[in-house]
mmCIF file of C-alpha atoms in Angstrom:
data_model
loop_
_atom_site.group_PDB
_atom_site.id
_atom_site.type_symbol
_atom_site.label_atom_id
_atom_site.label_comp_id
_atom_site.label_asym_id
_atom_site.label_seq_id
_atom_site.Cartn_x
_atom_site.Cartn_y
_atom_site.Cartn_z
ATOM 1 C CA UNK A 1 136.461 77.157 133.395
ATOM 2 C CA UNK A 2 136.352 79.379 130.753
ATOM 3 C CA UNK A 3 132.844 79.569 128.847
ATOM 4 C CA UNK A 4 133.723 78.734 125.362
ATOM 5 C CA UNK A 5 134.884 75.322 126.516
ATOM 6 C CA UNK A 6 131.750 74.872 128.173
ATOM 7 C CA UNK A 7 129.527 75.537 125.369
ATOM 8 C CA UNK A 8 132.087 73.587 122.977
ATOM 9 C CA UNK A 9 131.735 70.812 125.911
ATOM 10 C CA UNK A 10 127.747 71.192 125.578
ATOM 11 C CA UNK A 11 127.254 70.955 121.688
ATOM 12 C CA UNK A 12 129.665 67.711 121.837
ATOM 13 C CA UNK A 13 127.305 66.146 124.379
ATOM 14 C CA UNK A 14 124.115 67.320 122.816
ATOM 15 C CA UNK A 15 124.876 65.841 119.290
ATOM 16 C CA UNK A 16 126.191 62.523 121.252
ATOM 17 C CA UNK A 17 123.051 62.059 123.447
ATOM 18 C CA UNK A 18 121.704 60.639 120.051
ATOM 19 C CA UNK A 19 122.352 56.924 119.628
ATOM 20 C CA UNK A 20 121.899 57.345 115.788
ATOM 21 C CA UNK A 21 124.626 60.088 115.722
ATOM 22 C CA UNK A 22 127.254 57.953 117.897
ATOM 23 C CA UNK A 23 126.536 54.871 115.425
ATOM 24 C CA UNK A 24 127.392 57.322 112.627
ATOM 25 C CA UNK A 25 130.316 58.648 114.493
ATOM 26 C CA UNK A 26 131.523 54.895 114.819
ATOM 27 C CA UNK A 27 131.000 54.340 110.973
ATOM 28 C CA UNK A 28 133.238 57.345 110.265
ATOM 29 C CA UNK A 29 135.879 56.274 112.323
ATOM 30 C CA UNK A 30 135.679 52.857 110.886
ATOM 31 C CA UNK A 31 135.170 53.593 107.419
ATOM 32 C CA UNK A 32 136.800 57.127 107.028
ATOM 33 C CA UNK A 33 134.947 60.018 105.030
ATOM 34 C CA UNK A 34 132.040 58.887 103.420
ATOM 35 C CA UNK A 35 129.006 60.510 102.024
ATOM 36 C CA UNK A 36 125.739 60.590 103.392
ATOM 37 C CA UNK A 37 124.476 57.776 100.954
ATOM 38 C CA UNK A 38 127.152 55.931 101.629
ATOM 39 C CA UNK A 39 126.236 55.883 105.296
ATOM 40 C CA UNK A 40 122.695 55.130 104.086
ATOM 41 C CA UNK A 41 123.726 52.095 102.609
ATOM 42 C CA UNK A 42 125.385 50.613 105.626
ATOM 43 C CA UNK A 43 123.011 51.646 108.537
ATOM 44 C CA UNK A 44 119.383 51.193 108.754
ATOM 45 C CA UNK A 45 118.089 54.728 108.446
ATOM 46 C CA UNK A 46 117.302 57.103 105.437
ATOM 47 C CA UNK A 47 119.656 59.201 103.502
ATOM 48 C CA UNK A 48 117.444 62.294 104.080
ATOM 49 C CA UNK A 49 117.470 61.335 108.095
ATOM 50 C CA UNK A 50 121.456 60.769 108.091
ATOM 51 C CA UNK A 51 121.590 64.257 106.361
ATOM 52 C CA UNK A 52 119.732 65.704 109.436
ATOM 53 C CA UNK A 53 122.260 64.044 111.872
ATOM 54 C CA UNK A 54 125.258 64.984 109.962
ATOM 55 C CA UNK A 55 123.705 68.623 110.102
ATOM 56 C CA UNK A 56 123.520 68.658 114.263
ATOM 57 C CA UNK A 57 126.968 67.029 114.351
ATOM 58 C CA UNK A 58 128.631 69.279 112.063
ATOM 59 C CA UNK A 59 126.828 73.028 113.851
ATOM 60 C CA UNK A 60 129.179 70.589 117.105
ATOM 61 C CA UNK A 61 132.174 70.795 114.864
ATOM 62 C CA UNK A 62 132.430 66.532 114.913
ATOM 63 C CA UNK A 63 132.417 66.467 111.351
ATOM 64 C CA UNK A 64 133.077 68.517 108.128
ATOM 65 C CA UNK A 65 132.261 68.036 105.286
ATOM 66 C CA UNK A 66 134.427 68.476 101.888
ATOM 67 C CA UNK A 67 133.849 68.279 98.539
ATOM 68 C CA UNK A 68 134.088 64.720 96.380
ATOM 69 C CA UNK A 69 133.545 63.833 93.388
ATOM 70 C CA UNK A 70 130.479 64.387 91.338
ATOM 71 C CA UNK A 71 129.523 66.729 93.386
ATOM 72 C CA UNK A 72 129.062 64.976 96.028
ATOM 73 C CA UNK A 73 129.832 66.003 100.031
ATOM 74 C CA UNK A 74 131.604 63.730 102.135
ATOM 75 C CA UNK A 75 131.808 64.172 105.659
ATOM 76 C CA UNK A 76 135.240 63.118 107.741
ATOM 77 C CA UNK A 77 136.215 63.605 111.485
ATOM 78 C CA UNK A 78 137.117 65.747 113.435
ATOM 79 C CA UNK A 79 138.574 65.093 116.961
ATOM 80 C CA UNK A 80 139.221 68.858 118.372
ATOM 81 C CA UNK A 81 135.681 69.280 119.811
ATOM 82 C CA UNK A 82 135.656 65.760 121.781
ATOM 83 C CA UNK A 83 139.002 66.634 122.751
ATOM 84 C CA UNK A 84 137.419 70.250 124.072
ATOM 85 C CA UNK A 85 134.601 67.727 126.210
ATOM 86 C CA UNK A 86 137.564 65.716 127.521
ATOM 87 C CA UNK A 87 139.135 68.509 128.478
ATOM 88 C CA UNK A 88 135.870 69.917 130.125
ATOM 89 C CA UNK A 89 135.195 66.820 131.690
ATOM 90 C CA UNK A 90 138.641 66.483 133.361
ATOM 91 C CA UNK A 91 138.697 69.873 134.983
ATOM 92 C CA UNK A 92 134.965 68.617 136.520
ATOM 93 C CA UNK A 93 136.722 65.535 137.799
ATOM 94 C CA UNK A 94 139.239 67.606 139.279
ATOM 95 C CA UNK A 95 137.199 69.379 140.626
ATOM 96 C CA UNK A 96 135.326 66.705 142.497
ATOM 97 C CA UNK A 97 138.299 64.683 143.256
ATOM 98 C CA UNK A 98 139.670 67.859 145.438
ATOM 99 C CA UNK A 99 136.262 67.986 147.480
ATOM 100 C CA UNK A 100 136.047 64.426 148.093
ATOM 101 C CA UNK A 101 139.455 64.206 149.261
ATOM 102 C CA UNK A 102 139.013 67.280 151.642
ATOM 103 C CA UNK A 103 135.439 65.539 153.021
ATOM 104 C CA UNK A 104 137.886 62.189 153.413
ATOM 105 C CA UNK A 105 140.415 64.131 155.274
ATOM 106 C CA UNK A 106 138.159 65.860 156.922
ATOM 107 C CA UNK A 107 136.245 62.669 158.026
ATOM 108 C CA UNK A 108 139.346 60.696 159.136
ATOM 109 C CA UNK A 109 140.635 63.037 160.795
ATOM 110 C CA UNK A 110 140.449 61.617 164.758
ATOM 111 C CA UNK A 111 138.487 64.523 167.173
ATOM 112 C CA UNK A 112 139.488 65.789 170.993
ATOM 113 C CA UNK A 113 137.191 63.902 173.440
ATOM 114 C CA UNK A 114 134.163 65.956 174.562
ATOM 115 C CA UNK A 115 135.345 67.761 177.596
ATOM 116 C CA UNK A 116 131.641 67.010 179.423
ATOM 117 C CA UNK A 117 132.671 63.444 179.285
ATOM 118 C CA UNK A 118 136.318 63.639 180.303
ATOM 119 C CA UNK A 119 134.910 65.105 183.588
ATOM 120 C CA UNK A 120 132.167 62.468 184.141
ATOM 121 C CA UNK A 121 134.578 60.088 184.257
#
Protein backbone atom coordinates (compact mmCIF):
# COMPACT_ATOMS: atom_id res chain seq x y z
CA UNK A 1 0.00 0.00 0.00
CA UNK A 2 1.58 2.89 -1.06
CA UNK A 3 2.36 5.54 1.83
CA UNK A 4 0.62 8.58 0.68
CA UNK A 5 -2.67 6.73 0.89
CA UNK A 6 -1.87 5.77 4.23
CA UNK A 7 -1.18 9.07 5.62
CA UNK A 8 -4.22 10.52 3.45
CA UNK A 9 -6.13 7.38 5.16
CA UNK A 10 -4.71 8.65 8.70
CA UNK A 11 -5.58 12.48 8.57
CA UNK A 12 -9.28 11.33 7.39
CA UNK A 13 -9.56 9.19 10.52
CA UNK A 14 -7.87 11.58 12.85
CA UNK A 15 -10.19 14.60 12.01
CA UNK A 16 -13.27 11.94 12.18
CA UNK A 17 -12.37 10.46 15.63
CA UNK A 18 -14.01 13.84 16.76
CA UNK A 19 -17.76 13.58 17.27
CA UNK A 20 -18.02 17.44 16.91
CA UNK A 21 -16.23 17.28 13.48
CA UNK A 22 -18.54 14.29 12.08
CA UNK A 23 -21.73 16.40 13.31
CA UNK A 24 -20.24 19.25 11.25
CA UNK A 25 -19.45 16.98 8.42
CA UNK A 26 -23.24 15.87 8.55
CA UNK A 27 -24.40 19.61 8.56
CA UNK A 28 -22.36 20.22 5.39
CA UNK A 29 -23.69 17.49 3.62
CA UNK A 30 -27.13 18.44 4.66
CA UNK A 31 -27.00 22.00 4.31
CA UNK A 32 -24.23 22.51 1.59
CA UNK A 33 -21.41 25.26 2.06
CA UNK A 34 -21.97 27.31 4.85
CA UNK A 35 -19.87 29.56 6.93
CA UNK A 36 -18.59 28.99 10.18
CA UNK A 37 -21.36 31.23 11.84
CA UNK A 38 -23.72 29.71 10.05
CA UNK A 39 -22.75 26.38 11.54
CA UNK A 40 -22.70 28.23 14.88
CA UNK A 41 -26.14 28.99 14.64
CA UNK A 42 -27.38 25.50 14.08
CA UNK A 43 -25.15 23.37 16.45
CA UNK A 44 -24.50 23.92 20.02
CA UNK A 45 -20.88 25.00 20.04
CA UNK A 46 -19.05 28.42 19.51
CA UNK A 47 -18.14 30.05 16.31
CA UNK A 48 -14.50 30.43 17.49
CA UNK A 49 -14.59 26.42 18.45
CA UNK A 50 -16.25 25.45 14.92
CA UNK A 51 -13.37 27.58 13.38
CA UNK A 52 -10.86 25.23 15.18
CA UNK A 53 -12.64 22.08 13.76
CA UNK A 54 -13.00 23.38 10.34
CA UNK A 55 -9.12 24.11 10.65
CA UNK A 56 -8.19 20.15 11.52
CA UNK A 57 -10.67 19.06 8.84
CA UNK A 58 -9.50 21.21 6.19
CA UNK A 59 -5.11 20.42 6.98
CA UNK A 60 -7.40 16.41 6.12
CA UNK A 61 -8.52 17.93 2.88
CA UNK A 62 -12.57 17.22 4.01
CA UNK A 63 -13.36 20.65 3.43
CA UNK A 64 -12.28 23.90 1.62
CA UNK A 65 -13.08 26.75 2.05
CA UNK A 66 -13.97 29.61 -0.69
CA UNK A 67 -14.67 32.94 -0.66
CA UNK A 68 -18.52 34.46 -0.11
CA UNK A 69 -19.80 37.34 0.17
CA UNK A 70 -18.83 40.09 2.50
CA UNK A 71 -15.95 38.66 2.99
CA UNK A 72 -16.92 35.96 4.43
CA UNK A 73 -15.36 32.08 4.07
CA UNK A 74 -17.57 29.33 3.50
CA UNK A 75 -16.49 25.95 3.77
CA UNK A 76 -18.03 23.02 1.26
CA UNK A 77 -17.09 19.26 0.83
CA UNK A 78 -14.94 17.48 -0.36
CA UNK A 79 -15.25 13.66 -0.91
CA UNK A 80 -11.62 12.69 -2.48
CA UNK A 81 -9.92 12.16 0.93
CA UNK A 82 -12.82 9.77 2.41
CA UNK A 83 -12.75 8.20 -0.82
CA UNK A 84 -8.64 7.80 -0.27
CA UNK A 85 -9.77 6.01 3.52
CA UNK A 86 -12.23 3.80 1.62
CA UNK A 87 -9.86 2.92 -0.57
CA UNK A 88 -7.28 2.26 2.31
CA UNK A 89 -9.67 0.47 4.19
CA UNK A 90 -10.63 -1.97 1.37
CA UNK A 91 -7.14 -3.06 0.51
CA UNK A 92 -6.94 -3.89 4.65
CA UNK A 93 -10.07 -5.95 4.22
CA UNK A 94 -8.54 -7.65 1.46
CA UNK A 95 -6.03 -8.24 3.02
CA UNK A 96 -7.62 -10.00 5.94
CA UNK A 97 -10.20 -11.69 3.95
CA UNK A 98 -7.17 -13.65 2.03
CA UNK A 99 -5.67 -14.83 5.51
CA UNK A 100 -8.82 -15.88 6.95
CA UNK A 101 -9.76 -17.80 4.04
CA UNK A 102 -6.27 -19.56 3.88
CA UNK A 103 -6.60 -20.34 8.00
CA UNK A 104 -10.35 -21.74 6.86
CA UNK A 105 -8.87 -23.83 4.19
CA UNK A 106 -6.28 -24.66 6.03
CA UNK A 107 -8.50 -25.75 9.02
CA UNK A 108 -11.00 -27.80 6.94
CA UNK A 109 -8.84 -29.35 5.28
CA UNK A 110 -9.31 -33.33 6.58
CA UNK A 111 -5.54 -34.81 7.89
CA UNK A 112 -3.86 -38.54 7.20
CA UNK A 113 -4.48 -40.65 10.36
CA UNK A 114 -1.46 -40.76 12.72
CA UNK A 115 0.51 -43.70 11.56
CA UNK A 116 1.23 -44.73 15.56
CA UNK A 117 -2.43 -45.34 15.72
CA UNK A 118 -3.08 -47.11 12.43
CA UNK A 119 -0.64 -49.75 13.83
CA UNK A 120 -2.22 -50.04 17.33
CA UNK A 121 -5.11 -51.03 15.86
Amino acid sequence: MAPDIEAVAEQVFVALADPTRRTILAALATDGPSTATDLAARLPITRQAIAKHLAIMADAGLITSEPGERRRVRYRLRSAPVQVAQQYLAALAHAWDDRLDALQRHLTVPTAPDAATDRDL
